[in-house]
CSV table of C-alpha atoms and ligand atoms in Angstrom, one decimal:
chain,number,residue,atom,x,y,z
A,30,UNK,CA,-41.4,44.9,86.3
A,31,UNK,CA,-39.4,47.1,84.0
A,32,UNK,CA,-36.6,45.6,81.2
A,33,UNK,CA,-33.8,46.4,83.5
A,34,UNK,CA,-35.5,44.9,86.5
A,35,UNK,CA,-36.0,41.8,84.3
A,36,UNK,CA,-32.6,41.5,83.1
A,37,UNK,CA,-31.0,41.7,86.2
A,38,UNK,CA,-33.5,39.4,88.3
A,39,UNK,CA,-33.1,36.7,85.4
A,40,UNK,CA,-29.6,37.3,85.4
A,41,UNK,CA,-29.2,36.7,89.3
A,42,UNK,CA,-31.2,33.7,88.9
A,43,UNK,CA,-29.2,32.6,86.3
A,44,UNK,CA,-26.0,33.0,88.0
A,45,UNK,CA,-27.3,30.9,90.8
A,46,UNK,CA,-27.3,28.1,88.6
A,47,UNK,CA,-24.1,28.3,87.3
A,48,UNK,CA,-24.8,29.9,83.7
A,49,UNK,CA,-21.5,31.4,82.1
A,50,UNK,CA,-22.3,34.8,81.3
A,51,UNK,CA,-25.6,35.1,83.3
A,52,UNK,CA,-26.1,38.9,82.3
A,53,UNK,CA,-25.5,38.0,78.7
A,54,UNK,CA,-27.9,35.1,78.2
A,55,UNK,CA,-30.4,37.1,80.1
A,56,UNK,CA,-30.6,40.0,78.1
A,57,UNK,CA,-30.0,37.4,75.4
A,58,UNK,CA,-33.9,35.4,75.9
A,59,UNK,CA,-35.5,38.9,76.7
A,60,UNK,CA,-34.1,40.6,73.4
A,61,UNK,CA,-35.5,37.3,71.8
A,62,UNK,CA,-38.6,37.3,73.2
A,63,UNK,CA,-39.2,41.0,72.5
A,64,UNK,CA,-37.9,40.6,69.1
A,65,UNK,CA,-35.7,43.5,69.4
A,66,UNK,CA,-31.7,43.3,69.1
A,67,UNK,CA,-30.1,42.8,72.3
A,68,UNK,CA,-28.6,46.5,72.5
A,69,UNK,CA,-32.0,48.0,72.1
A,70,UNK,CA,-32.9,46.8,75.2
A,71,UNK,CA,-30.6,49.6,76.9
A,72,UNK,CA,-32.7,52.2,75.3
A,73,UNK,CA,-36.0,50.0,76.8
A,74,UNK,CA,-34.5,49.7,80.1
A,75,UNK,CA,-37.5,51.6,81.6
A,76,UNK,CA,-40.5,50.2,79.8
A,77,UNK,CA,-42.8,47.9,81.7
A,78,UNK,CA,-43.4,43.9,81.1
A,79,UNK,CA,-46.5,43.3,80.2
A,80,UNK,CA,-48.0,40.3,82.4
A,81,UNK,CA,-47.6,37.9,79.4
A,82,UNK,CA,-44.1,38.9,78.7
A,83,UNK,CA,-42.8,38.6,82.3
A,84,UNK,CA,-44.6,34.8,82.1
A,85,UNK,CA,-43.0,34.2,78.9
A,86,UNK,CA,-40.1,35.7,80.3
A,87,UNK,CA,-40.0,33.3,83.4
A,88,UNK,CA,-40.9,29.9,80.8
A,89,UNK,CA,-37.4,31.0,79.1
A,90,UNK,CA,-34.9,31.6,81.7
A,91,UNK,CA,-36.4,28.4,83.5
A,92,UNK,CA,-35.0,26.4,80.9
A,93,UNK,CA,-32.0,27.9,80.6
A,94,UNK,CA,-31.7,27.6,84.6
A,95,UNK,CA,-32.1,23.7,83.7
A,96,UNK,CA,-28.8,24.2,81.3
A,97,UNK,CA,-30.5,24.0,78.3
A,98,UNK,CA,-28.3,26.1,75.5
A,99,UNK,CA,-29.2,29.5,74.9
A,100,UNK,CA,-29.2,28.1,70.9
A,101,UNK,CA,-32.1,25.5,71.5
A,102,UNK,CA,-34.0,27.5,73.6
A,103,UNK,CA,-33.9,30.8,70.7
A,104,UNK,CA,-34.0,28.0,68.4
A,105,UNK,CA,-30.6,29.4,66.0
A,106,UNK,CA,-27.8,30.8,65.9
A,107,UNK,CA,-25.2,32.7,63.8
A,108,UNK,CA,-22.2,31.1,61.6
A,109,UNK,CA,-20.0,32.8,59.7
A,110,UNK,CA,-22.8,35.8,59.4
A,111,UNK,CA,-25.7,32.9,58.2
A,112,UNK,CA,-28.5,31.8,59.9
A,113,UNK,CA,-28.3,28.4,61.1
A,114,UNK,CA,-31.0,26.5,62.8
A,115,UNK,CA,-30.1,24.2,65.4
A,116,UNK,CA,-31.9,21.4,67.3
A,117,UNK,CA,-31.1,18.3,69.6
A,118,UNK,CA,-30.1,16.0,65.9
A,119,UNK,CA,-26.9,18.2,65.4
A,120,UNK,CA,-24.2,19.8,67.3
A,121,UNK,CA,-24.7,24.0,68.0
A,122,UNK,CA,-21.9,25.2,65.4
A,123,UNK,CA,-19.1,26.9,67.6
A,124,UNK,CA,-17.4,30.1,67.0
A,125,UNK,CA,-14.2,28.3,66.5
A,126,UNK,CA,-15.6,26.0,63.6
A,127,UNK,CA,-16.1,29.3,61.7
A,128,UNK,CA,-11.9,29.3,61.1
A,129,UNK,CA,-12.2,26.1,59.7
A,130,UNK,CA,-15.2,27.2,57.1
A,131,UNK,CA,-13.2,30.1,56.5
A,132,UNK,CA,-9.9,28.5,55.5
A,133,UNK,CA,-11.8,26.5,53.4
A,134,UNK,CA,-13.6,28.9,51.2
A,135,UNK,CA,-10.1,31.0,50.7
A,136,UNK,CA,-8.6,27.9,49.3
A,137,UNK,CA,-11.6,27.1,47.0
A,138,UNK,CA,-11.7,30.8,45.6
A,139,UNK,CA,-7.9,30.4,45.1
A,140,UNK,CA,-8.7,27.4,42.3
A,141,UNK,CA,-9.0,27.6,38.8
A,142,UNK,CA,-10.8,24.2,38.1
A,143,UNK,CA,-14.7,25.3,38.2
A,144,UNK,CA,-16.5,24.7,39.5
A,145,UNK,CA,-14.8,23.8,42.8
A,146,UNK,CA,-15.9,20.9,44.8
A,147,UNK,CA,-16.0,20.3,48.4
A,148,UNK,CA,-16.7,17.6,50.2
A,149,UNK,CA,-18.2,18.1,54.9
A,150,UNK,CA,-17.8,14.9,56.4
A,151,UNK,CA,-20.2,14.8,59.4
A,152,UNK,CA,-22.5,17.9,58.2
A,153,UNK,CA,-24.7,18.5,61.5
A,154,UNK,CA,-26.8,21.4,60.9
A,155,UNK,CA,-25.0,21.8,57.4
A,156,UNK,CA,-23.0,25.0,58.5
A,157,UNK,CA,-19.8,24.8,57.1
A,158,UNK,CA,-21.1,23.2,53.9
A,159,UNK,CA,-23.5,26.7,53.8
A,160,UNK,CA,-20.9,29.0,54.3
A,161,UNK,CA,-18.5,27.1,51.5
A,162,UNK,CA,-21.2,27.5,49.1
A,163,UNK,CA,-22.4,30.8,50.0
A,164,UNK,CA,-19.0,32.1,50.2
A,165,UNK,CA,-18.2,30.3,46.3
A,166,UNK,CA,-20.7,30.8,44.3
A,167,UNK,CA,-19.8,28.4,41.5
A,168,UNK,CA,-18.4,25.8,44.2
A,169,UNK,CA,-20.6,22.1,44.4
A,170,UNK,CA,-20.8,20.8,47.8
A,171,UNK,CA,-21.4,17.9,48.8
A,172,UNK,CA,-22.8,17.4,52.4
A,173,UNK,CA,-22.3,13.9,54.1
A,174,UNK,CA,-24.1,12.9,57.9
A,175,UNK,CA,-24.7,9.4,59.4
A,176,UNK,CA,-28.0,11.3,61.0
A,177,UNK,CA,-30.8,11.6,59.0
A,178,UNK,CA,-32.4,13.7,61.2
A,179,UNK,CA,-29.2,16.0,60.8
A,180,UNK,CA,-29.2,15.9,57.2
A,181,UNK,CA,-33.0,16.9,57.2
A,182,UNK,CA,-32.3,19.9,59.7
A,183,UNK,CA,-29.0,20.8,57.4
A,184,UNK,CA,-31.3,20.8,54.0
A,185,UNK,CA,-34.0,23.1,55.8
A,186,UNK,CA,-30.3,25.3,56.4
A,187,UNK,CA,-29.4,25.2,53.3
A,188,UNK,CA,-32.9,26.4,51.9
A,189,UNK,CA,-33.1,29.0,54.3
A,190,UNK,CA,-29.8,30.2,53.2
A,191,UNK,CA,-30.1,30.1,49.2
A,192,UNK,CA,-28.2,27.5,48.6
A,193,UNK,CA,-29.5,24.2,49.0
A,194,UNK,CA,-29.6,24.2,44.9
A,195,UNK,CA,-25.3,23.7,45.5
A,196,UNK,CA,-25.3,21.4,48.3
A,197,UNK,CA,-25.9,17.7,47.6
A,198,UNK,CA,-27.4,16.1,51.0
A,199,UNK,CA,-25.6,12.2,51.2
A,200,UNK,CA,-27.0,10.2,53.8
A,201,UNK,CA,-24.2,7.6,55.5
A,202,UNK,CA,-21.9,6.0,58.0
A,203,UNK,CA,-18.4,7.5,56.8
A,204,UNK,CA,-17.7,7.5,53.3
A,205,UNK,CA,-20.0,4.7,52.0
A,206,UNK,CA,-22.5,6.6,50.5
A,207,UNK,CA,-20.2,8.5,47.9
A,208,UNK,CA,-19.7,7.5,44.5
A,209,UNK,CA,-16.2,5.0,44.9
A,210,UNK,CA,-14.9,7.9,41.9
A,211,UNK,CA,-15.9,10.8,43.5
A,212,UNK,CA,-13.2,13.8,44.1
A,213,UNK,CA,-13.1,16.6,45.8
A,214,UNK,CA,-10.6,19.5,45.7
A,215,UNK,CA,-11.4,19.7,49.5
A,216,UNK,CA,-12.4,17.7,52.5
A,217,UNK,CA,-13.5,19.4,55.3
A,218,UNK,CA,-14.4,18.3,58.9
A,219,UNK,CA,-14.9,19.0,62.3
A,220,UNK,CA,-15.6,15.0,63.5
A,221,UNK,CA,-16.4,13.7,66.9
A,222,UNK,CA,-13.3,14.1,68.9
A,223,UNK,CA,-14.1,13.5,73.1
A,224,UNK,CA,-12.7,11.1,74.9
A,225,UNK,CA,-16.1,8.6,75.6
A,226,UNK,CA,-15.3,9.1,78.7
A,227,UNK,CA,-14.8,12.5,78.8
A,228,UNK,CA,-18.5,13.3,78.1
A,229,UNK,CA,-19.6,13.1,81.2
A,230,UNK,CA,-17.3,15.7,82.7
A,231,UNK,CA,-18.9,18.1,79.8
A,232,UNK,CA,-21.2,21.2,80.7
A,233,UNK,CA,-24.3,19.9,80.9
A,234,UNK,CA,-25.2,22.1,77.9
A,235,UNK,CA,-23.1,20.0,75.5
A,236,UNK,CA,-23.0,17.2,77.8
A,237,UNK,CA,-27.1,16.5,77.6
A,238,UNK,CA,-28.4,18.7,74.8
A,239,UNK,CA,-25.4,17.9,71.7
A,240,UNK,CA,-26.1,14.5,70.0
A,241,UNK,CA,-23.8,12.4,71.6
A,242,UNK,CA,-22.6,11.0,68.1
A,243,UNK,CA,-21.4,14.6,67.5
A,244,UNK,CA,-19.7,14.5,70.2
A,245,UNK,CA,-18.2,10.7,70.8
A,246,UNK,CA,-14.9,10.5,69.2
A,247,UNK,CA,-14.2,6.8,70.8
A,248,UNK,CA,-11.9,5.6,73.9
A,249,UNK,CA,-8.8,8.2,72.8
A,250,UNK,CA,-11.2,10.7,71.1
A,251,UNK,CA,-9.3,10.3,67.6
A,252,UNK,CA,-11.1,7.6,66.0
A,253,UNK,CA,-12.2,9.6,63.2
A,254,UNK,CA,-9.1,11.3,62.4
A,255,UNK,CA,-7.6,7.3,62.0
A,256,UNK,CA,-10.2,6.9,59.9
A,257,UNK,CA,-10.1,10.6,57.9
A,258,UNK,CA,-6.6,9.6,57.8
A,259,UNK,CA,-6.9,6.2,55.9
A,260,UNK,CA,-9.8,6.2,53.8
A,261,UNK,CA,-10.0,9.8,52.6
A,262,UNK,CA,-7.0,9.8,49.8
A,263,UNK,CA,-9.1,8.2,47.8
A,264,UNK,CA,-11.4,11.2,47.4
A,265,UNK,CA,-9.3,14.0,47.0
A,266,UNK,CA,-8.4,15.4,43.6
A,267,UNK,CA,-4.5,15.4,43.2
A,268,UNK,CA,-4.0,18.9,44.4
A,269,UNK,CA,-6.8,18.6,46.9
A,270,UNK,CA,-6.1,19.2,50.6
A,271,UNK,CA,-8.0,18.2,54.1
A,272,UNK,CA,-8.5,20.1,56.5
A,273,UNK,CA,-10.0,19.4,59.6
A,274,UNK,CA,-10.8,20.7,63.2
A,275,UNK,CA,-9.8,18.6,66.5
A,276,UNK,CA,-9.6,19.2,70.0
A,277,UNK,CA,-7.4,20.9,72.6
A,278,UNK,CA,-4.4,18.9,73.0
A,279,UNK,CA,-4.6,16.7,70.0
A,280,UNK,CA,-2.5,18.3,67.7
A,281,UNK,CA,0.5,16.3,68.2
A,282,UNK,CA,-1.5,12.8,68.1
A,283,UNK,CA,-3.1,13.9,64.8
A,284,UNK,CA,0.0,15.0,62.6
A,285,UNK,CA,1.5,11.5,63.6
A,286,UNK,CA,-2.0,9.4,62.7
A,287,UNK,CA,-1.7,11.5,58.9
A,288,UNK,CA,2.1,11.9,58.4
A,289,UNK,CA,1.4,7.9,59.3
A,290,UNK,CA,-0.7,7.5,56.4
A,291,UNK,CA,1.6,9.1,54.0
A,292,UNK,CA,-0.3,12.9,54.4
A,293,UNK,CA,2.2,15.9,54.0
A,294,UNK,CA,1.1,18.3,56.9
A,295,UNK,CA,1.2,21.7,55.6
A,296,UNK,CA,-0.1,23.4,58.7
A,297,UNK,CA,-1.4,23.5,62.3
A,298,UNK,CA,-3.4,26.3,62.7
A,299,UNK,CA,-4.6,28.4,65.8
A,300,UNK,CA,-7.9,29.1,67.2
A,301,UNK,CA,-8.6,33.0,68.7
A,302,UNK,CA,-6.9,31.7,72.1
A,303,UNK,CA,-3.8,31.0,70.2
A,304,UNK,CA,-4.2,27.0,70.9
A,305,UNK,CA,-4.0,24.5,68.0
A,306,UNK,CA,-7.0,23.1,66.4
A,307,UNK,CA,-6.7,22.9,62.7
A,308,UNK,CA,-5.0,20.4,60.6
A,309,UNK,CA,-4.7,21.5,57.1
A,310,UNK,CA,-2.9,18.5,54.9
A,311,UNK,CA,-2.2,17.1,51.5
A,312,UNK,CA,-1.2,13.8,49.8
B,408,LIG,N1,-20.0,20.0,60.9
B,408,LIG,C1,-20.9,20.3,62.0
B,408,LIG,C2,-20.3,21.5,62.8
B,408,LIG,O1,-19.1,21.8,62.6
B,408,LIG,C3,-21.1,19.1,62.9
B,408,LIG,C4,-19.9,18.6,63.6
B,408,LIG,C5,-20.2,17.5,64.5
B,408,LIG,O2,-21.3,17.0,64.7
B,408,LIG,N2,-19.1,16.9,65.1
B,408,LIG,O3,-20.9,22.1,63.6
């Protein structure tokens, strides 16, 4: 069987099972099991699979037949332009997510106290608390997760990415393991925010393979933002802001829970599809 004949065989199969982008992912596993970037393939299109290969081959679009994300089964993926391992302790970081890390390094390279501190509530694999800290060089973050698991799979990040030396790893359910004085002159988060019972209707992707704790944002999905909302003031530095992703829909909900709480919301940002998902506020 020649590339070509692999790709689009896997990416038949693939379609069959109800893969989005079934072309994509296929030439996606091949590229990674050839260790060759994905475009090379169209200059490969007529070499032959070895025996090996097309087993190999097989093993990996089985599994992604079975819905397991194209992330677990290459075993990373790309945030912000950093390498991020992923694994079933952490949520896959999401394209849109990378808005959020960017809005929050342009407002830590706009302040003159340094260093600049930042504080990622619910760190998962540690990618926004990476790019902050790769993206400032003098910033300190500090990296908060209830998972330990997480926080172990966010350090190895951090290492592989330079700058674990930056990042302080707390281990935690909400805010309990800070220091009661510790400030930040940002909090950044992208919480749980599904419906409970919302999860179920999920692709199976996130639906089976995301930790659900990642993913569980309690009976209206916006228990964390009550609780980002309440006990957060206390850690940010007087000119500090928040800003935090949420979920199709909840924009409205949100600004009331933190103009509730006393929060001046200074802006409601779009994602790429021009739908709100980014609360940036202040005290
Ligand atoms: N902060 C991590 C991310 O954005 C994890 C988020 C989560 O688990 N809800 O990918």
């Amino acid at each position: 069987m020649t590339v070509l004949e692999a790709i689009q065989k896997s990416a038949e199969f693939l379609a069959k099972k109800n893969v989005e982008s079934p072309r994509l992912n296929a030439e996606q596993l091949l590229a990674h099991l050839l260790k060759m970037p994905r475009l090379k393939l169209y200059l490969n299109f007529d070499r032959a699979l070895t025996t090996a290969e097309t087993d190999a081959l097989r093993e990996l679009i089985k599994r992604r037949g079975l819905r397991e994300p194209l992330q677990h089964i290459t075993g990373s993926t790309s945030f912000c332009g950093f390498e991020i391992t992923v694994s079933r302790h952490a949520l896959v970081p999401r394209p849109e997510t990378e808005m959020l890390a960017e809005l929050g390094w342009q407002f830590l390279s706009t302040l003159n106290s340094q260093p600049s501190t930042a504080l990622d509530f619910g760190t998962g694999t540690g990618c926004i608390a990476i790019a902050l800290a790769a993206k400032n060089p003098h910033a300190k973050i500090t990296a908060l997760d209830i998972s330990p698991e997480a926080l172990a799979l966010a350090k190895e990040n951090a290492a592989q990415n330079k700058v674990a030396e930056r990042i302080e790893f707390l281990q935690g359910d909400g805010f309990v393991a800070l220091k009661t004085d510790a400030q930040f002159d940002l909090i950044v988060s992208n919480p749980p925010y599904i419906a409970s019972a919302e999860i179920a209707t999920l692709d199976p992707e996130v639906r089976d393979f995301d930790p659900r704790s990642a993913l569980d944002g309690g009976a209206d999905g916006l228990d964390f933002y009550r609780r980002l909302a309440a006990e957060a003031k206390s850690f940010l530095k007087p000119a500090g802001k928040i800003m935090l992703e949420f979920g199709d829909g909840q924009a409205d909900a949100i600004k009331s829970i933190f103009e509730n709480e006393k929060w001046i919301v200074e802006a409601v940002r779009d994602d790429y599809s021009q739908r709100a998902r980014i609360l940036v506020a202040r005290l």
